[in-house]
């Protein structure tokens, strides 16, 4: 099939008076067509260069602190609100916020093709969050945060199964160190016997499912609108939480309106969701990915600090050793020389708004 002949532009019309050749019979002004986008891009670039990097780092650290505090606040809220009701309310609030901010973009992107990915992502998110909240009912917040943080170590192996991206030797070593850390955390006080409680097992199951949730989000974010994917995740999981709550959990009670419970819920919805995501989005735009990953890894450190200070969580020597080993394994997984950290990149692409992120900063693929 031969190429169509190019239209000849006569000298009298070629770029005369600052115009492009006519399209559809109408001349297009260069100034009208290109100056505004270029001006916006120059302004954006100037603002980006002038933004203080140290302020961006502080914002990412505050984001990690807000996430770390969410374990303690969830623990408080779970004393009155059962897990599935709590998550349904969080998903309902997250969906309403997303529709208020990005409603037109989301509704345009929701189509038949996104239904299956949205269902898979929503179901894995439901599984991970129900196990997290059930585990938090019986496990201290600090201990919970470190057990859940092991998802960073599992994610490369989930990526191997989903995206056929083989993990490296560093990932294998990190997994072994993480297993040793979990062993120390599970040591019974005064003995050399490891014992994982049912709550511990649920939290490790949460980490396992969360790794696949992050991997699926990162995989599908390159094919579908990330905001629409995130909205589908919350909508699907929200329906599952509502059905589960109606079937298996007691209905709403006056205890939900206690001041501590209300403040905890507002923190989870506004602080750990909305405010944290705004801080993260701005910070990620002005800080290298490796630095951002390191700062965001402090989430579990903040969780332990808040739990010890405000909840009175006891920390024994075996727990300290276990926390150090798990944190070291997490750092090994997300900070790999010469490449953008895989877990950090997946989290950025996934933009999980209620479990964590909103907005999709651009990142270079390895």
CSV table of C-alpha atoms in Angstrom, one decimal:
chain,number,residue,atom,x,y,z
A,1,UNK,CA,0.0,0.0,0.0
A,2,UNK,CA,1.7,3.2,-1.2
A,3,UNK,CA,2.1,6.2,1.1
A,4,UNK,CA,-0.2,9.1,0.5
A,5,UNK,CA,1.4,12.1,-1.2
A,6,UNK,CA,2.4,14.9,1.0
A,7,UNK,CA,0.6,18.2,0.7
A,8,UNK,CA,2.7,20.9,-0.9
A,9,UNK,CA,2.9,24.1,1.0
A,10,UNK,CA,3.3,27.2,-1.2
A,11,UNK,CA,5.8,29.8,-0.2
A,12,UNK,CA,3.1,32.4,0.3
A,13,UNK,CA,1.5,30.3,3.1
A,14,UNK,CA,4.4,28.6,4.7
A,15,UNK,CA,4.9,30.0,8.1
A,16,UNK,CA,3.7,33.4,6.9
A,17,UNK,CA,2.6,35.8,9.7
A,18,UNK,CA,3.4,33.2,12.3
A,19,UNK,CA,0.9,30.6,11.0
A,20,UNK,CA,1.0,26.9,10.4
A,21,UNK,CA,-0.3,25.6,7.1
A,22,UNK,CA,-4.1,25.5,7.1
A,23,UNK,CA,-5.9,22.6,8.6
A,24,UNK,CA,-9.4,22.1,7.5
A,25,UNK,CA,-9.3,25.5,5.8
A,26,UNK,CA,-8.5,27.4,9.0
A,27,UNK,CA,-4.9,28.7,9.7
A,28,UNK,CA,-3.6,27.9,13.1
A,29,UNK,CA,-1.5,30.6,14.9
A,30,UNK,CA,1.7,29.3,16.4
A,31,UNK,CA,1.3,31.7,19.3
A,32,UNK,CA,-2.2,30.4,20.0
A,33,UNK,CA,-1.3,26.8,19.6
A,34,UNK,CA,1.9,26.5,21.5
A,35,UNK,CA,2.7,29.4,23.7
A,36,UNK,CA,0.3,28.6,26.5
A,37,UNK,CA,1.5,25.0,27.1
A,38,UNK,CA,5.1,26.1,26.8
A,39,UNK,CA,4.5,28.9,29.3
A,40,UNK,CA,2.8,26.4,31.8
A,41,UNK,CA,5.7,23.9,31.4
A,42,UNK,CA,8.3,26.7,32.0
A,43,UNK,CA,6.4,27.8,35.1
A,44,UNK,CA,6.2,24.3,36.4
A,45,UNK,CA,9.9,23.7,35.7
A,46,UNK,CA,10.8,26.9,37.5
A,47,UNK,CA,8.6,26.1,40.5
A,48,UNK,CA,10.1,22.6,40.6
A,49,UNK,CA,13.7,23.9,40.7
A,50,UNK,CA,12.9,26.5,43.3
A,51,UNK,CA,11.2,24.0,45.7
A,52,UNK,CA,13.5,23.4,48.7
A,53,UNK,CA,14.6,19.7,48.7
A,54,UNK,CA,14.9,19.6,52.4
A,55,UNK,CA,11.2,20.7,52.7
A,56,UNK,CA,10.3,17.8,50.4
A,57,UNK,CA,12.2,15.4,52.6
A,58,UNK,CA,10.4,16.7,55.7
A,59,UNK,CA,7.0,16.2,53.9
A,60,UNK,CA,7.8,12.6,53.1
A,61,UNK,CA,8.9,12.1,56.7
A,62,UNK,CA,5.6,13.5,57.9
A,63,UNK,CA,3.8,11.3,55.5
A,64,UNK,CA,5.6,8.2,57.0
A,65,UNK,CA,4.7,9.5,60.5
A,66,UNK,CA,1.0,9.8,59.6
A,67,UNK,CA,1.0,6.3,58.2
A,68,UNK,CA,2.8,5.0,61.3
A,69,UNK,CA,0.2,6.6,63.5
A,70,UNK,CA,-2.6,4.9,61.6
A,71,UNK,CA,-1.8,1.6,63.3
A,72,UNK,CA,-2.4,3.1,66.7
A,73,UNK,CA,-5.5,4.9,65.6
A,74,UNK,CA,-6.9,1.8,63.9
A,75,UNK,CA,-6.3,-0.1,67.2
A,76,UNK,CA,-8.4,2.6,69.0
A,77,UNK,CA,-11.2,2.6,66.5
A,78,UNK,CA,-11.3,-1.2,66.4
A,79,UNK,CA,-12.3,-1.3,70.1
A,80,UNK,CA,-15.7,0.0,69.1
A,81,UNK,CA,-16.1,-0.6,65.4
A,82,UNK,CA,-15.7,-4.1,64.0
A,83,UNK,CA,-13.1,-4.5,61.2
A,84,UNK,CA,-15.4,-4.8,58.1
A,85,UNK,CA,-17.6,-1.9,59.2
A,86,UNK,CA,-14.5,0.3,59.8
A,87,UNK,CA,-13.1,-0.5,56.4
A,88,UNK,CA,-16.4,0.0,54.7
A,89,UNK,CA,-16.6,3.5,56.1
A,90,UNK,CA,-13.0,4.2,55.1
A,91,UNK,CA,-13.7,3.0,51.5
A,92,UNK,CA,-16.9,5.0,51.3
A,93,UNK,CA,-15.1,8.1,52.4
A,94,UNK,CA,-12.2,7.5,50.1
A,95,UNK,CA,-14.6,7.0,47.1
A,96,UNK,CA,-16.4,10.2,47.9
A,97,UNK,CA,-13.2,12.2,48.2
A,98,UNK,CA,-11.9,10.7,44.9
A,99,UNK,CA,-15.2,11.5,43.1
A,100,UNK,CA,-15.2,15.1,44.4
A,101,UNK,CA,-11.6,15.6,43.3
A,102,UNK,CA,-11.4,13.6,40.1
A,103,UNK,CA,-14.9,12.5,39.3
A,104,UNK,CA,-14.9,13.4,35.6
A,105,UNK,CA,-11.6,11.8,34.9
A,106,UNK,CA,-12.6,8.6,36.7
A,107,UNK,CA,-16.0,8.2,35.1
A,108,UNK,CA,-14.5,8.7,31.6
A,109,UNK,CA,-11.9,5.9,32.3
A,110,UNK,CA,-14.3,3.3,33.7
A,111,UNK,CA,-15.2,0.9,30.9
A,112,UNK,CA,-15.6,-2.9,30.3
A,113,UNK,CA,-11.9,-3.5,29.9
A,114,UNK,CA,-11.1,-2.2,33.4
A,115,UNK,CA,-13.7,-4.4,35.2
A,116,UNK,CA,-11.6,-7.5,35.5
A,117,UNK,CA,-8.4,-5.7,36.6
A,118,UNK,CA,-10.5,-3.7,39.1
A,119,UNK,CA,-12.1,-6.9,40.4
A,120,UNK,CA,-8.7,-8.6,41.0
A,121,UNK,CA,-7.2,-5.5,42.6
A,122,UNK,CA,-10.3,-4.9,44.7
A,123,UNK,CA,-10.5,-8.5,46.0
A,124,UNK,CA,-6.8,-8.6,46.9
A,125,UNK,CA,-7.2,-5.3,48.7
A,126,UNK,CA,-10.2,-6.6,50.6
A,127,UNK,CA,-8.2,-9.7,51.6
A,128,UNK,CA,-5.2,-7.8,52.8
A,129,UNK,CA,-7.1,-5.2,54.7
A,130,UNK,CA,-9.5,-7.6,56.4
A,131,UNK,CA,-6.5,-9.6,57.7
A,132,UNK,CA,-4.7,-6.5,58.8
A,133,UNK,CA,-7.6,-5.2,60.8
A,134,UNK,CA,-8.4,-8.6,62.3
A,135,UNK,CA,-4.8,-9.0,63.3
A,136,UNK,CA,-4.6,-5.5,64.8
A,137,UNK,CA,-7.4,-6.5,67.2
A,138,UNK,CA,-5.1,-8.9,69.1
A,139,UNK,CA,-1.6,-7.7,68.2
A,140,UNK,CA,0.1,-4.6,69.4
A,141,UNK,CA,0.4,-1.7,66.8
A,142,UNK,CA,4.3,-1.6,66.7
A,143,UNK,CA,4.6,-5.4,66.3
A,144,UNK,CA,1.9,-5.3,63.6
A,145,UNK,CA,3.6,-2.6,61.6
A,146,UNK,CA,6.9,-4.6,61.3
A,147,UNK,CA,5.1,-7.9,60.4
A,148,UNK,CA,3.1,-6.1,57.7
A,149,UNK,CA,6.3,-4.3,56.5
A,150,UNK,CA,7.6,-7.7,55.3
A,151,UNK,CA,5.4,-7.2,52.2
A,152,UNK,CA,8.4,-5.2,50.8
A,153,UNK,CA,10.4,-8.4,50.9
A,154,UNK,CA,7.7,-10.5,49.3
A,155,UNK,CA,6.8,-8.0,46.5
A,156,UNK,CA,9.8,-9.0,44.2
A,157,UNK,CA,8.7,-12.6,44.4
A,158,UNK,CA,5.1,-11.6,43.6
A,159,UNK,CA,6.4,-9.7,40.7
A,160,UNK,CA,8.1,-12.8,39.5
A,161,UNK,CA,4.8,-14.7,39.4
A,162,UNK,CA,2.8,-11.8,37.9
A,163,UNK,CA,5.2,-10.0,35.6
A,164,UNK,CA,7.9,-12.7,35.1
A,165,UNK,CA,10.5,-10.3,36.6
A,166,UNK,CA,13.0,-12.6,38.3
A,167,UNK,CA,14.2,-11.4,41.8
A,168,UNK,CA,17.9,-11.0,42.4
A,169,UNK,CA,20.2,-12.5,44.9
A,170,UNK,CA,19.7,-9.5,47.2
A,171,UNK,CA,16.0,-10.2,47.3
A,172,UNK,CA,16.6,-13.8,48.3
A,173,UNK,CA,19.0,-12.7,51.0
A,174,UNK,CA,16.5,-10.1,52.2
A,175,UNK,CA,13.8,-12.8,52.4
A,176,UNK,CA,16.0,-15.0,54.6
A,177,UNK,CA,16.9,-12.1,56.9
A,178,UNK,CA,13.2,-11.2,57.1
A,179,UNK,CA,12.3,-14.7,58.1
A,180,UNK,CA,14.9,-14.6,60.8
A,181,UNK,CA,13.5,-11.3,62.0
A,182,UNK,CA,10.0,-12.8,62.2
A,183,UNK,CA,11.4,-15.7,64.2
A,184,UNK,CA,12.9,-13.3,66.8
A,185,UNK,CA,9.7,-11.3,67.0
A,186,UNK,CA,7.7,-14.5,67.7
A,187,UNK,CA,10.0,-15.8,70.5
A,188,UNK,CA,8.1,-16.4,73.7
A,189,UNK,CA,9.4,-14.2,76.5
A,190,UNK,CA,12.0,-16.1,78.7
A,191,UNK,CA,12.2,-19.1,76.3
A,192,UNK,CA,13.9,-20.0,73.1
A,193,UNK,CA,10.6,-21.3,71.5
A,194,UNK,CA,9.0,-19.4,68.6
A,195,UNK,CA,5.2,-19.1,68.7
A,196,UNK,CA,3.2,-17.2,66.1
A,197,UNK,CA,-0.2,-16.1,67.5
A,198,UNK,CA,-3.3,-16.3,65.3
A,199,UNK,CA,-3.0,-12.5,65.0
A,200,UNK,CA,0.6,-12.7,63.8
A,201,UNK,CA,-0.4,-15.2,61.2
A,202,UNK,CA,-3.1,-13.0,59.9
A,203,UNK,CA,-0.7,-10.0,59.7
A,204,UNK,CA,1.8,-12.1,57.7
A,205,UNK,CA,-1.0,-13.2,55.5
A,206,UNK,CA,-1.9,-9.6,55.0
A,207,UNK,CA,1.7,-8.8,54.0
A,208,UNK,CA,1.6,-11.7,51.5
A,209,UNK,CA,-1.7,-10.6,49.9
A,210,UNK,CA,-0.6,-6.9,50.0
A,211,UNK,CA,2.5,-7.8,48.0
A,212,UNK,CA,0.3,-9.2,45.2
A,213,UNK,CA,-2.1,-6.2,45.4
A,214,UNK,CA,0.9,-3.8,44.9
A,215,UNK,CA,2.2,-5.9,42.1
A,216,UNK,CA,-1.2,-6.0,40.3
A,217,UNK,CA,-1.6,-2.3,40.7
A,218,UNK,CA,1.8,-1.6,39.3
A,219,UNK,CA,1.2,-4.0,36.4
A,220,UNK,CA,-2.2,-2.6,35.4
A,221,UNK,CA,-1.3,1.0,36.0
A,222,UNK,CA,0.6,1.0,32.7
A,223,UNK,CA,-2.5,-0.1,30.8
A,224,UNK,CA,-5.4,1.8,32.5
A,225,UNK,CA,-6.0,5.1,34.1
A,226,UNK,CA,-4.5,4.8,37.6
A,227,UNK,CA,-7.1,7.0,39.2
A,228,UNK,CA,-9.9,4.7,37.8
A,229,UNK,CA,-8.0,1.6,39.0
A,230,UNK,CA,-7.8,3.0,42.5
A,231,UNK,CA,-11.4,4.0,42.5
A,232,UNK,CA,-12.3,0.5,41.3
A,233,UNK,CA,-10.2,-1.0,44.1
A,234,UNK,CA,-12.1,1.0,46.7
A,235,UNK,CA,-15.5,0.4,45.2
A,236,UNK,CA,-15.0,-3.4,44.9
A,237,UNK,CA,-13.5,-3.8,48.3
A,238,UNK,CA,-16.0,-1.5,49.8
A,239,UNK,CA,-18.9,-3.7,48.5
A,240,UNK,CA,-17.1,-6.7,49.9
A,241,UNK,CA,-16.6,-5.1,53.3
A,242,UNK,CA,-20.3,-4.0,53.4
A,243,UNK,CA,-21.6,-7.5,52.6
A,244,UNK,CA,-19.2,-9.1,55.1
A,245,UNK,CA,-20.2,-6.6,57.8
A,246,UNK,CA,-23.9,-7.2,57.2
A,247,UNK,CA,-23.5,-11.0,57.4
A,248,UNK,CA,-20.8,-11.6,60.0
A,249,UNK,CA,-20.6,-8.5,62.3
A,250,UNK,CA,-23.0,-6.7,64.6
A,251,UNK,CA,-24.6,-3.5,63.4
A,252,UNK,CA,-23.8,0.1,64.3
A,253,UNK,CA,-24.0,1.1,67.9
A,254,UNK,CA,-23.7,4.3,70.0
A,255,UNK,CA,-20.1,3.3,70.9
A,256,UNK,CA,-19.2,4.4,67.3
A,257,UNK,CA,-19.9,8.0,68.4
A,258,UNK,CA,-17.5,8.1,71.3
A,259,UNK,CA,-15.0,11.0,70.9
A,260,UNK,CA,-11.9,8.8,70.8
A,261,UNK,CA,-13.5,6.6,68.1
A,262,UNK,CA,-14.6,9.5,66.0
A,263,UNK,CA,-11.2,11.2,66.2
A,264,UNK,CA,-9.5,7.9,65.3
A,265,UNK,CA,-11.7,7.4,62.3
A,266,UNK,CA,-11.2,11.0,61.1
A,267,UNK,CA,-7.4,10.6,61.5
A,268,UNK,CA,-7.6,7.4,59.3
A,269,UNK,CA,-9.7,9.1,56.6
A,270,UNK,CA,-8.3,12.6,56.6
A,271,UNK,CA,-4.8,12.3,58.1
A,272,UNK,CA,-3.5,8.9,57.0
A,273,UNK,CA,-5.4,9.1,53.6
A,274,UNK,CA,-5.8,12.6,52.3
A,275,UNK,CA,-3.1,14.7,54.1
A,276,UNK,CA,-0.5,11.9,53.8
A,277,UNK,CA,-1.1,11.6,50.1
A,278,UNK,CA,-0.8,15.3,49.4
A,279,UNK,CA,2.5,15.3,51.3
A,280,UNK,CA,3.7,12.3,49.5
A,281,UNK,CA,2.8,13.6,46.0
A,282,UNK,CA,4.7,16.9,46.6
A,283,UNK,CA,7.7,15.2,48.2
A,284,UNK,CA,8.0,12.6,45.4
A,285,UNK,CA,8.2,15.3,42.8
A,286,UNK,CA,11.3,16.9,44.3
A,287,UNK,CA,13.2,14.0,46.0
A,288,UNK,CA,15.1,11.1,44.3
A,289,UNK,CA,13.3,7.8,44.4
A,290,UNK,CA,16.0,6.1,46.6
A,291,UNK,CA,15.8,8.9,49.2
A,292,UNK,CA,12.0,8.8,49.1
A,293,UNK,CA,12.0,5.0,49.7
A,294,UNK,CA,14.3,5.4,52.6
A,295,UNK,CA,12.1,8.0,54.2
A,296,UNK,CA,8.9,6.1,53.7
A,297,UNK,CA,10.5,3.0,55.2
A,298,UNK,CA,10.5,4.8,58.6
A,299,UNK,CA,6.7,4.2,58.7
A,300,UNK,CA,7.2,1.1,60.9
A,301,UNK,CA,9.7,3.0,63.2
A,302,UNK,CA,7.1,5.7,63.8
A,303,UNK,CA,4.5,3.0,64.5
A,304,UNK,CA,6.6,1.4,67.2
A,305,UNK,CA,7.5,4.8,68.7
A,306,UNK,CA,3.9,5.9,68.9
A,307,UNK,CA,2.8,2.6,70.2
A,308,UNK,CA,5.4,2.6,73.0
A,309,UNK,CA,4.7,6.2,73.9
A,310,UNK,CA,0.9,6.3,73.8
A,311,UNK,CA,-0.2,2.7,74.0
A,312,UNK,CA,2.4,1.3,76.4
A,313,UNK,CA,3.4,-1.5,74.1
A,314,UNK,CA,6.2,-3.6,75.8
A,315,UNK,CA,9.3,-4.2,73.7
A,316,UNK,CA,11.6,-7.1,74.7
A,317,UNK,CA,15.1,-7.8,73.5
A,318,UNK,CA,14.0,-10.4,71.0
A,319,UNK,CA,11.5,-8.0,69.5
A,320,UNK,CA,14.2,-5.4,69.1
A,321,UNK,CA,16.4,-7.9,67.3
A,322,UNK,CA,13.5,-9.0,65.2
A,323,UNK,CA,12.6,-5.4,64.3
A,324,UNK,CA,16.2,-4.6,63.3
A,325,UNK,CA,16.4,-7.7,61.1
A,326,UNK,CA,13.0,-7.0,59.4
A,327,UNK,CA,13.9,-3.3,58.8
A,328,UNK,CA,17.2,-4.3,57.4
A,329,UNK,CA,15.5,-6.7,55.0
A,330,UNK,CA,13.1,-4.0,54.0
A,331,UNK,CA,15.9,-1.6,53.2
A,332,UNK,CA,17.7,-4.3,51.2
A,333,UNK,CA,14.6,-4.8,49.1
A,334,UNK,CA,13.8,-1.2,48.4
A,335,UNK,CA,17.3,0.3,48.1
A,336,UNK,CA,19.1,-1.5,45.4
A,337,UNK,CA,22.1,0.4,43.8
A,338,UNK,CA,21.8,1.5,40.2
A,339,UNK,CA,18.1,1.2,39.8
A,340,UNK,CA,14.9,2.8,41.0
A,341,UNK,CA,13.6,0.7,43.9
A,342,UNK,CA,11.0,-1.8,42.7
A,343,UNK,CA,8.7,-1.6,45.6
A,344,UNK,CA,8.8,2.2,45.6
A,345,UNK,CA,8.1,2.4,41.9
A,346,UNK,CA,5.1,0.0,42.2
A,347,UNK,CA,3.7,2.0,45.1
A,348,UNK,CA,4.0,5.2,43.1
A,349,UNK,CA,2.4,3.7,40.0
A,350,UNK,CA,-0.3,2.1,42.0
A,351,UNK,CA,-1.4,5.4,43.7
A,352,UNK,CA,-3.3,3.5,46.3
A,353,UNK,CA,-5.3,6.3,47.9
A,354,UNK,CA,-6.9,4.6,50.9
A,355,UNK,CA,-4.2,2.1,51.7
A,356,UNK,CA,-1.9,4.7,50.9
A,357,UNK,CA,-1.3,6.9,47.8
A,358,UNK,CA,-3.0,9.3,45.4
A,359,UNK,CA,-1.4,10.9,42.4
A,360,UNK,CA,1.0,9.3,40.0
A,361,UNK,CA,4.4,10.9,39.9
A,362,UNK,CA,6.4,10.1,36.8
A,363,UNK,CA,9.2,7.5,37.3
A,364,UNK,CA,11.8,6.0,35.0
A,365,UNK,CA,11.6,2.3,34.4
A,366,UNK,CA,14.8,0.3,34.7
